[in-house]
Amino acid sequence: MSERPDRRPSPSAAKRTGWRRPAAPAAAAPPAGPPTGPQPTPAAAPPPEHRSVIDSAVYRDGRRIASPATLAETFRQLREEPDGMAWIGLHRPTEPELHSLAAEFNLHELAVEDALEAHQRPKLERYGGTLFVVLRAARYLDAQEEVDFAELHIFVGPDFLITVRHGGAPDLSAVRRRMEGNPELLSLGPEAALYAILDAVVDGYAPVVEGVQTDIDEIETEVFRGDPAVSRRIYELSREMVEFQRATRPLVGMLHGLMAGFAKYGTDEELQRYLRDVADHVTHTSERVDGFRQALTEILTVNATLVSQQQNAEMRALAEAGFEQNEEIKKISSWAAILFAPTLVGTIYGMNFETMPELKWAGGYPFAILLMAVVCVSLYVIFKKRDWL
């Protein structure tokens, strides 16, 4: 770890670097006898679902020795344990709570501001003697078939580790229980807890990868089945993969940066093995995510091609239907014209006007019939030559 502080500073060193405040003087004993005057009513404790302090504990030699209920109690317990370590877990803390932590542990104001805003990309920064880590956790929601991302901020000092969680993942209580079940590892200090959290975040990516792989397989089936809603699903999953890349890619560089400081800062061999394993998993996950995004791009291209082919087929079918309709209209129009000729002649000579000269002509009837026949045959020949009939 770059510029890794000593795991357990001596009490004098802690006071010199500003890590802990000196122990507060003991309060004077209250006078004997019952209190006089009106007593203030204690504030009601907030309901559990609104508590920001999820768990707070003080450890010595890897074993929990105190479970303070408040941050103030945690500060006091830590001052009384020169060789102790505080592990404070918060979920969406308030600004006063973070400022109290900043005042107690000398946290940099920029890191505190980042932890409050909770819209950061994964990063690792050093502020004096404090290491500030931002992680993006992920979990796969089966019911919605989507990926839910959460943000985790970690402050690491020589005798404390503070986690600020924004979102539902990861389950840090499981990480704490696992570390408490291995006191030898937890006794290595806050770095051991940090590496365990990194391991939990990266392990949480595995179900997401499997869920996304299942989604991609389903999408491929829907694409070749011609499902009209598949384009939207491809787009939404592609956006989630962009977020997934933003969570995993920076983490690869962060872990390699920590690994580069092993020899320089004398990182414990057990922690080195932890971090190498985490780095391998992150690299594998990042490669899978890159592959997913490339696959979705190709699937989107194939889907666009299939949609275009389907549209062309539909246009071709419409054109063929229009052509057949035109042919039928030609035939109908041709026969209508042929039948119109005798109708016209018969209509003229059926008007019964007195002055029509042909009415008294002996050859008028044969001439009218011949005229009808000639016109009809002429029209039939003309339409036949033009393939209208």
Tab-separated table of C-alpha atoms in Angstrom:
chain	number	residue	atom	x	y	z
A	1	MET	CA	0.000	0.000	0.000
A	2	SER	CA	1.475	3.316	-0.979
A	3	GLU	CA	2.632	5.363	2.018
A	4	ARG	CA	1.114	2.769	4.337
A	5	PRO	CA	1.162	3.993	7.942
A	6	ASP	CA	2.398	1.803	10.756
A	7	ARG	CA	-0.266	-0.587	11.856
A	8	ARG	CA	-0.199	0.274	15.548
A	9	PRO	CA	1.416	3.540	16.532
A	10	SER	CA	2.510	4.077	20.046
A	11	PRO	CA	0.346	6.364	22.191
A	12	SER	CA	2.904	9.127	21.964
A	13	ALA	CA	3.103	8.817	18.197
A	14	ALA	CA	-0.664	8.852	17.963
A	15	LYS	CA	-0.845	12.139	19.848
A	16	ARG	CA	1.967	13.603	17.816
A	17	THR	CA	0.350	12.795	14.453
A	18	GLY	CA	-3.074	13.900	15.614
A	19	TRP	CA	-4.665	10.483	15.260
A	20	ARG	CA	-6.285	10.555	18.700
A	21	ARG	CA	-7.225	13.248	21.065
A	22	PRO	CA	-5.958	13.014	24.608
A	23	ALA	CA	-8.357	11.337	26.976
A	24	ALA	CA	-10.915	13.727	28.336
A	25	PRO	CA	-10.596	14.549	32.042
A	26	ALA	CA	-12.885	12.629	34.313
A	27	ALA	CA	-16.108	14.440	35.074
A	28	ALA	CA	-16.705	15.578	38.647
A	29	ALA	CA	-18.944	13.285	40.675
A	30	PRO	CA	-22.495	14.591	40.990
A	31	PRO	CA	-23.597	15.703	44.451
A	32	ALA	CA	-25.337	13.147	46.600
A	33	GLY	CA	-29.092	13.261	46.948
A	34	PRO	CA	-31.925	13.409	44.460
A	35	PRO	CA	-31.686	15.953	41.669
A	36	THR	CA	-33.599	19.165	42.071
A	37	GLY	CA	-35.442	21.180	39.473
A	38	PRO	CA	-36.944	19.966	36.189
A	39	GLN	CA	-34.942	17.287	34.400
A	40	PRO	CA	-34.523	17.328	30.629
A	41	THR	CA	-36.388	14.616	28.826
A	42	PRO	CA	-33.959	12.331	26.993
A	43	ALA	CA	-34.349	12.319	23.252
A	44	ALA	CA	-36.055	9.296	21.885
A	45	ALA	CA	-33.765	6.900	20.023
A	46	PRO	CA	-34.358	6.861	16.298
A	47	PRO	CA	-35.965	3.745	14.887
A	48	PRO	CA	-33.473	1.080	13.735
A	49	GLU	CA	-34.231	1.568	10.061
A	50	HIS	CA	-33.125	5.202	10.265
A	51	ARG	CA	-29.900	4.596	12.169
A	52	SER	CA	-26.794	5.477	10.209
A	53	VAL	CA	-24.384	3.689	12.578
A	54	ILE	CA	-24.854	0.071	11.565
A	55	ASP	CA	-22.087	-1.353	13.735
A	56	SER	CA	-19.266	0.162	15.730
A	57	ALA	CA	-16.654	-1.878	17.574
A	58	VAL	CA	-13.246	-1.563	19.183
A	59	TYR	CA	-10.797	-4.448	18.727
A	60	ARG	CA	-7.625	-5.477	20.467
A	61	ASP	CA	-5.444	-8.267	19.089
A	62	GLY	CA	-8.149	-9.049	16.570
A	63	ARG	CA	-10.896	-9.560	19.165
A	64	ARG	CA	-13.869	-7.335	19.857
A	65	ILE	CA	-13.571	-5.772	23.287
A	66	ALA	CA	-16.308	-3.150	23.060
A	67	SER	CA	-19.447	-2.447	21.030
A	68	PRO	CA	-20.217	1.227	21.649
A	69	ALA	CA	-23.724	2.369	20.831
A	70	THR	CA	-22.710	5.861	19.676
A	71	LEU	CA	-19.819	7.501	17.904
A	72	ALA	CA	-18.896	9.465	21.030
A	73	GLU	CA	-18.628	6.227	22.976
A	74	THR	CA	-16.458	4.747	20.261
A	75	PHE	CA	-14.101	7.722	20.428
A	76	ARG	CA	-13.827	7.381	24.190
A	77	GLN	CA	-13.230	3.625	24.083
A	78	LEU	CA	-10.541	4.017	21.433
A	79	ARG	CA	-8.723	6.673	23.474
A	80	GLU	CA	-8.646	4.270	26.399
A	81	GLU	CA	-7.143	1.473	24.274
A	82	PRO	CA	-3.713	2.550	22.987
A	83	ASP	CA	-3.327	-0.712	21.040
A	84	GLY	CA	-6.949	-0.874	19.925
A	85	MET	CA	-8.552	-0.492	16.521
A	86	ALA	CA	-11.985	0.962	15.764
A	87	TRP	CA	-14.136	-0.377	12.946
A	88	ILE	CA	-17.120	1.901	12.341
A	89	GLY	CA	-19.770	0.980	9.797
A	90	LEU	CA	-22.135	3.717	8.561
A	91	HIS	CA	-25.028	3.736	6.111
A	92	ARG	CA	-25.923	7.106	4.587
A	93	PRO	CA	-24.569	9.119	7.539
A	94	THR	CA	-25.605	12.680	8.205
A	95	GLU	CA	-23.278	15.613	7.737
A	96	PRO	CA	-22.797	16.204	11.509
A	97	GLU	CA	-21.835	12.552	11.966
A	98	LEU	CA	-19.183	12.697	9.268
A	99	HIS	CA	-17.866	15.980	10.615
A	100	SER	CA	-17.530	14.471	14.072
A	101	LEU	CA	-15.527	11.607	12.578
A	102	ALA	CA	-13.401	14.100	10.638
A	103	ALA	CA	-12.656	16.041	13.817
A	104	GLU	CA	-11.782	12.910	15.795
A	105	PHE	CA	-9.650	11.148	13.175
A	106	ASN	CA	-8.305	14.166	11.301
A	107	LEU	CA	-10.041	13.280	8.014
A	108	HIS	CA	-9.460	15.578	5.082
A	109	GLU	CA	-12.376	17.817	4.176
A	110	LEU	CA	-12.246	16.813	0.488
A	111	ALA	CA	-12.597	13.140	1.378
A	112	VAL	CA	-15.474	13.945	3.733
A	113	GLU	CA	-17.168	15.962	0.986
A	114	ASP	CA	-16.810	13.020	-1.425
A	115	ALA	CA	-18.313	10.666	1.144
A	116	LEU	CA	-21.297	12.971	1.583
A	117	GLU	CA	-22.016	13.467	-2.116
A	118	ALA	CA	-21.702	9.757	-2.944
A	119	HIS	CA	-21.329	10.186	-6.705
A	120	GLN	CA	-17.689	9.198	-7.126
A	121	ARG	CA	-15.819	6.851	-9.385
A	122	PRO	CA	-13.637	4.130	-7.826
A	123	LYS	CA	-10.376	5.624	-6.635
A	124	LEU	CA	-7.644	5.408	-4.029
A	125	GLU	CA	-6.186	8.583	-2.526
A	126	ARG	CA	-3.845	9.446	0.298
A	127	TYR	CA	-4.619	12.392	2.559
A	128	GLY	CA	-1.746	12.658	4.984
A	129	GLY	CA	-1.857	9.537	7.116
A	130	THR	CA	-5.327	8.482	5.951
A	131	LEU	CA	-6.101	6.284	3.000
A	132	PHE	CA	-9.389	7.073	1.252
A	133	VAL	CA	-10.894	4.381	-0.981
A	134	VAL	CA	-14.039	4.584	-3.128
A	135	LEU	CA	-15.564	1.337	-4.427
A	136	ARG	CA	-18.600	0.566	-6.580
A	137	ALA	CA	-20.402	-2.561	-5.428
A	138	ALA	CA	-22.930	-4.348	-7.617
A	139	ARG	CA	-25.642	-6.945	-7.205
A	140	TYR	CA	-27.922	-8.673	-9.676
A	141	LEU	CA	-31.681	-8.352	-9.118
A	142	ASP	CA	-33.348	-11.474	-10.514
A	143	ALA	CA	-36.917	-10.150	-10.434
A	144	GLN	CA	-36.117	-6.995	-12.435
A	145	GLU	CA	-33.301	-8.648	-14.427
A	146	GLU	CA	-31.082	-5.637	-13.870
A	147	VAL	CA	-27.876	-4.670	-12.070
A	148	ASP	CA	-28.069	-2.491	-8.963
A	149	PHE	CA	-24.978	-0.423	-8.134
A	150	ALA	CA	-24.019	0.972	-4.750
A	151	GLU	CA	-21.183	3.154	-3.527
A	152	LEU	CA	-18.808	2.423	-0.663
A	153	HIS	CA	-16.332	4.890	0.876
A	154	ILE	CA	-13.592	3.667	3.198
A	155	PHE	CA	-11.291	5.673	5.462
A	156	VAL	CA	-8.260	3.723	6.675
A	157	GLY	CA	-5.881	4.955	9.366
A	158	PRO	CA	-3.348	3.295	11.663
A	159	ASP	CA	-5.966	2.519	14.312
A	160	PHE	CA	-9.337	2.902	12.605
A	161	LEU	CA	-11.387	1.858	9.610
A	162	ILE	CA	-14.582	3.724	8.683
A	163	THR	CA	-16.974	2.480	6.017
A	164	VAL	CA	-19.635	4.783	4.550
A	165	ARG	CA	-22.149	2.836	2.499
A	166	HIS	CA	-24.606	4.352	0.003
A	167	GLY	CA	-26.920	1.656	-1.322
A	168	GLY	CA	-27.886	-1.897	-0.501
A	169	ALA	CA	-24.620	-3.672	-1.285
A	170	PRO	CA	-22.317	-5.057	-0.098
A	171	ASP	CA	-23.238	-6.862	3.118
A	172	LEU	CA	-20.381	-5.675	5.321
A	173	SER	CA	-21.818	-7.406	8.372
A	174	ALA	CA	-20.846	-10.721	6.776
A	175	VAL	CA	-17.327	-9.388	6.197
A	176	ARG	CA	-17.079	-8.290	9.822
A	177	ARG	CA	-18.268	-11.692	11.078
A	178	ARG	CA	-15.767	-13.485	8.884
A	179	MET	CA	-12.914	-11.314	10.117
A	180	GLU	CA	-13.990	-11.674	13.744
A	181	GLY	CA	-13.893	-15.435	13.195
A	182	ASN	CA	-10.230	-15.100	12.228
A	183	PRO	CA	-8.632	-12.965	14.984
A	184	GLU	CA	-5.115	-13.686	13.722
A	185	LEU	CA	-5.908	-12.011	10.429
A	186	LEU	CA	-7.863	-9.144	11.982
A	187	SER	CA	-4.996	-8.491	14.391
A	188	LEU	CA	-2.942	-7.333	11.417
A	189	GLY	CA	-4.847	-4.055	11.639
A	190	PRO	CA	-7.141	-1.920	9.492
A	191	GLU	CA	-5.385	-3.029	6.302
A	192	ALA	CA	-6.635	-6.580	6.857
A	193	ALA	CA	-10.209	-5.313	7.173
A	194	LEU	CA	-9.746	-3.189	4.039
A	195	TYR	CA	-8.554	-6.163	2.010
A	196	ALA	CA	-11.460	-8.261	3.295
A	197	ILE	CA	-13.897	-5.560	2.134
A	198	LEU	CA	-12.195	-5.411	-1.255
A	199	ASP	CA	-12.505	-9.175	-1.503
A	200	ALA	CA	-16.220	-9.031	-0.627
A	201	VAL	CA	-16.925	-6.316	-3.196
A	202	VAL	CA	-15.104	-8.217	-5.937
A	203	ASP	CA	-16.731	-11.540	-4.994
A	204	GLY	CA	-20.089	-9.764	-5.292
A	205	TYR	CA	-19.348	-9.206	-8.978
A	206	ALA	CA	-19.495	-12.957	-9.731
A	207	PRO	CA	-23.314	-13.326	-9.431
A	208	VAL	CA	-23.693	-10.195	-11.530
A	209	VAL	CA	-21.506	-11.679	-14.251
A	210	GLU	CA	-23.543	-14.892	-14.245
A	211	GLY	CA	-26.821	-12.984	-14.334
A	212	VAL	CA	-25.670	-10.818	-17.239
A	213	GLN	CA	-24.466	-13.898	-19.126
A	214	THR	CA	-27.938	-15.418	-18.743
A	215	ASP	CA	-29.515	-12.175	-19.983
A	216	ILE	CA	-27.276	-12.117	-23.042
A	217	ASP	CA	-28.184	-15.734	-23.869
A	218	GLU	CA	-31.876	-14.844	-23.606
A	219	ILE	CA	-31.385	-11.737	-25.733
A	220	GLU	CA	-29.726	-13.767	-28.495
A	221	THR	CA	-32.751	-16.072	-28.566
A	222	GLU	CA	-35.143	-13.114	-28.658
A	223	VAL	CA	-33.190	-11.455	-31.475
A	224	PHE	CA	-33.488	-14.446	-33.808
A	225	ARG	CA	-37.090	-14.977	-32.735
A	226	GLY	CA	-37.906	-11.430	-33.880
A	227	ASP	CA	-39.090	-10.068	-30.532
A	228	PRO	CA	-39.831	-6.347	-31.095
A	229	ALA	CA	-38.950	-5.440	-27.460
A	230	VAL	CA	-35.430	-6.861	-27.615
A	231	SER	CA	-33.842	-3.616	-28.852
A	232	ARG	CA	-34.809	-1.800	-25.669
A	233	ARG	CA	-33.493	-4.651	-23.537
A	234	ILE	CA	-30.164	-4.599	-25.390
A	235	TYR	CA	-29.867	-0.853	-24.863
A	236	GLU	CA	-30.636	-1.030	-21.143
A	237	LEU	CA	-28.191	-3.885	-20.572
A	238	SER	CA	-25.514	-2.034	-22.550
A	239	ARG	CA	-25.902	0.973	-20.246
A	240	GLU	CA	-25.527	-1.286	-17.224
A	241	MET	CA	-22.336	-2.737	-18.710
A	242	VAL	CA	-20.965	0.783	-19.100
A	243	GLU	CA	-21.589	1.315	-15.376
A	244	PHE	CA	-20.044	-2.064	-14.643
A	245	GLN	CA	-16.923	-1.093	-16.580
A	246	ARG	CA	-16.683	2.128	-14.589
A	247	ALA	CA	-16.782	0.041	-11.413
A	248	THR	CA	-14.198	-2.579	-12.388
A	249	ARG	CA	-11.640	-0.878	-14.627
A	250	PRO	CA	-10.330	1.651	-12.066
A	251	LEU	CA	-10.227	-1.083	-9.437
A	252	VAL	CA	-7.624	-2.992	-11.453
A	253	GLY	CA	-5.214	-0.045	-11.321
A	254	MET	CA	-5.964	0.594	-7.648
A	255	LEU	CA	-5.108	-2.966	-6.628
A	256	HIS	CA	-1.939	-3.037	-8.704
A	257	GLY	CA	-0.915	0.221	-7.044
A	258	LEU	CA	-1.367	-1.402	-3.639
A	259	MET	CA	0.594	-4.452	-4.758
A	260	ALA	CA	3.459	-2.259	-5.938
A	261	GLY	CA	3.991	-1.082	-2.355
A	262	PHE	CA	4.325	-4.560	-0.800
A	263	ALA	CA	8.104	-4.636	-0.586
A	264	LYS	CA	8.553	-0.953	0.186
A	265	TYR	CA	6.153	-0.884	3.127
A	266	GLY	CA	6.579	-4.424	4.415
A	267	THR	CA	3.021	-5.596	3.936
A	268	ASP	CA	2.254	-8.834	5.750
A	269	GLU	CA	2.521	-11.940	3.545
A	270	GLU	CA	-1.033	-13.019	4.384
A	271	LEU	CA	-2.365	-9.664	3.219
A	272	GLN	CA	-0.249	-9.912	0.092
A	273	ARG	CA	-1.915	-13.206	-0.763
A	274	TYR	CA	-5.326	-11.640	-0.121
A	275	LEU	CA	-4.670	-8.739	-2.442
A	276	ARG	CA	-3.172	-10.856	-5.229
A	277	ASP	CA	-6.245	-13.073	-5.185
A	278	VAL	CA	-8.541	-10.034	-5.272
A	279	ALA	CA	-6.539	-8.523	-8.140
A	280	ASP	CA	-6.830	-11.750	-10.145
A	281	HIS	CA	-10.597	-11.804	-9.664
A	282	VAL	CA	-10.934	-8.150	-10.630
A	283	THR	CA	-8.900	-8.653	-13.795
A	284	HIS	CA	-11.009	-11.659	-14.767
A	285	THR	CA	-14.249	-9.771	-14.072
A	286	SER	CA	-13.087	-6.721	-16.020
A	287	GLU	CA	-12.267	-8.896	-19.014
A	288	ARG	CA	-15.678	-10.558	-18.824
A	289	VAL	CA	-17.418	-7.176	-18.673
A	290	ASP	CA	-15.444	-5.948	-21.689
A	291	GLY	CA	-16.514	-9.100	-23.507
A	292	PHE	CA	-20.139	-8.527	-22.551
A	293	ARG	CA	-20.118	-5.020	-23.921
A	294	GLN	CA	-18.533	-6.166	-27.181
A	295	ALA	CA	-21.071	-8.999	-27.452
A	296	LEU	CA	-23.972	-6.601	-26.879
A	297	THR	CA	-22.611	-4.299	-29.577
A	298	GLU	CA	-22.461	-7.198	-32.021
A	299	ILE	CA	-25.930	-8.400	-31.009
A	300	LEU	CA	-27.296	-4.907	-31.554
A	301	THR	CA	-25.737	-4.881	-35.035
A	302	VAL	CA	-27.208	-8.288	-35.842
A	303	ASN	CA	-30.591	-7.184	-34.531
A	304	ALA	CA	-30.494	-4.060	-36.689
A	305	THR	CA	-29.608	-6.213	-39.709
A	306	LEU	CA	-32.443	-8.638	-38.997
A	307	VAL	CA	-34.898	-5.795	-38.481
A	308	SER	CA	-33.763	-4.232	-41.765
A	309	GLN	CA	-34.166	-7.564	-43.556
A	310	GLN	CA	-37.611	-8.005	-42.057
A	311	GLN	CA	-38.593	-4.503	-43.148
A	312	ASN	CA	-37.263	-5.173	-46.656
A	313	ALA	CA	-39.244	-8.408	-46.802
A	314	GLU	CA	-42.373	-6.588	-45.710
A	315	MET	CA	-41.814	-3.855	-48.287
A	316	ARG	CA	-41.237	-6.503	-50.949
A	317	ALA	CA	-44.437	-8.248	-49.979
A	318	LEU	CA	-46.318	-4.957	-50.104
A	319	ALA	CA	-44.833	-4.194	-53.511
A	320	GLU	CA	-45.821	-7.619	-54.813
A	321	ALA	CA	-49.310	-7.194	-53.428
A	322	GLY	CA	-49.526	-3.782	-55.084
A	323	PHE	CA	-48.313	-5.218	-58.391
A	324	GLU	CA	-50.897	-7.998	-58.283
A	325	GLN	CA	-53.557	-5.456	-57.417
A	326	ASN	CA	-52.519	-3.320	-60.395
A	327	GLU	CA	-52.753	-6.351	-62.681
A	328	GLU	CA	-56.247	-7.086	-61.486
A	329	ILE	CA	-57.224	-3.446	-61.965
A	330	LYS	CA	-55.883	-3.579	-65.552
A	331	LYS	CA	-58.012	-6.621	-66.347
A	332	ILE	CA	-61.117	-5.113	-64.837
A	333	SER	CA	-60.540	-1.836	-66.636
A	334	SER	CA	-59.940	-3.629	-69.960
A	335	TRP	CA	-63.135	-5.650	-69.785
A	336	ALA	CA	-65.043	-2.590	-68.641
A	337	ALA	CA	-63.814	-0.697	-71.726
A	338	ILE	CA	-64.691	-3.597	-74.032
A	339	LEU	CA	-68.185	-3.859	-72.615
A	340	PHE	CA	-68.598	-0.110	-72.736
A	341	ALA	CA	-68.422	0.005	-76.557
A	342	PRO	CA	-71.625	-1.989	-77.324
A	343	THR	CA	-73.321	-0.294	-74.421
A	344	LEU	CA	-72.525	3.090	-75.963
A	345	VAL	CA	-73.814	2.110	-79.410
A	346	GLY	CA	-76.949	0.539	-77.987
A	347	THR	CA	-77.606	3.556	-75.830
A	348	ILE	CA	-77.352	5.955	-78.771
A	349	TYR	CA	-79.807	4.030	-80.910
A	350	GLY	CA	-82.122	3.466	-77.993
A	351	MET	CA	-82.932	7.133	-77.571
A	352	ASN	CA	-85.938	6.870	-80.008
A	353	PHE	CA	-85.569	10.300	-81.591
A	354	GLU	CA	-87.849	10.872	-84.638
A	355	THR	CA	-85.164	12.505	-86.777
A	356	MET	CA	-82.451	9.819	-86.440
A	357	PRO	CA	-81.799	8.736	-90.116
A	358	GLU	CA	-80.550	5.259	-89.281
A	359	LEU	CA	-83.854	4.275	-87.688
A	360	LYS	CA	-85.551	3.903	-91.149
A	361	TRP	CA	-82.550	2.185	-92.739
A	362	ALA	CA	-82.983	-1.532	-93.483
A	363	GLY	CA	-79.321	-2.323	-92.772
A	364	GLY	CA	-79.180	-0.280	-89.590
A	365	TYR	CA	-79.479	-3.203	-87.239
A	366	PRO	CA	-76.760	-5.350	-88.870
A	367	PHE	CA	-74.538	-2.294	-89.095
A	368	ALA	CA	-74.976	-1.541	-85.367
A	369	ILE	CA	-74.160	-5.156	-84.443
A	370	LEU	CA	-71.133	-5.129	-86.729
A	371	LEU	CA	-69.953	-1.839	-85.269
A	372	MET	CA	-70.213	-3.207	-81.725
A	373	ALA	CA	-68.257	-6.324	-82.717
A	374	VAL	CA	-65.512	-4.363	-84.475
A	375	VAL	CA	-65.024	-2.003	-81.543
A	376	CYS	CA	-64.975	-4.827	-78.994
A	377	VAL	CA	-62.530	-6.942	-80.996
A	378	SER	CA	-60.285	-3.935	-81.616
A	379	LEU	CA	-60.148	-3.091	-77.915
A	380	TYR	CA	-59.512	-6.734	-77.004
A	381	VAL	CA	-56.589	-6.935	-79.438
A	382	ILE	CA	-55.104	-3.679	-78.133
A	383	PHE	CA	-55.378	-4.717	-74.453
A	384	LYS	CA	-54.037	-8.170	-75.240
A	385	LYS	CA	-50.933	-6.756	-76.878
A	386	ARG	CA	-50.299	-4.612	-73.798
A	387	ASP	CA	-50.719	-7.650	-71.494
A	388	TRP	CA	-53.696	-6.164	-69.794
A	389	LEU	CA	-55.677	-9.319	-70.488
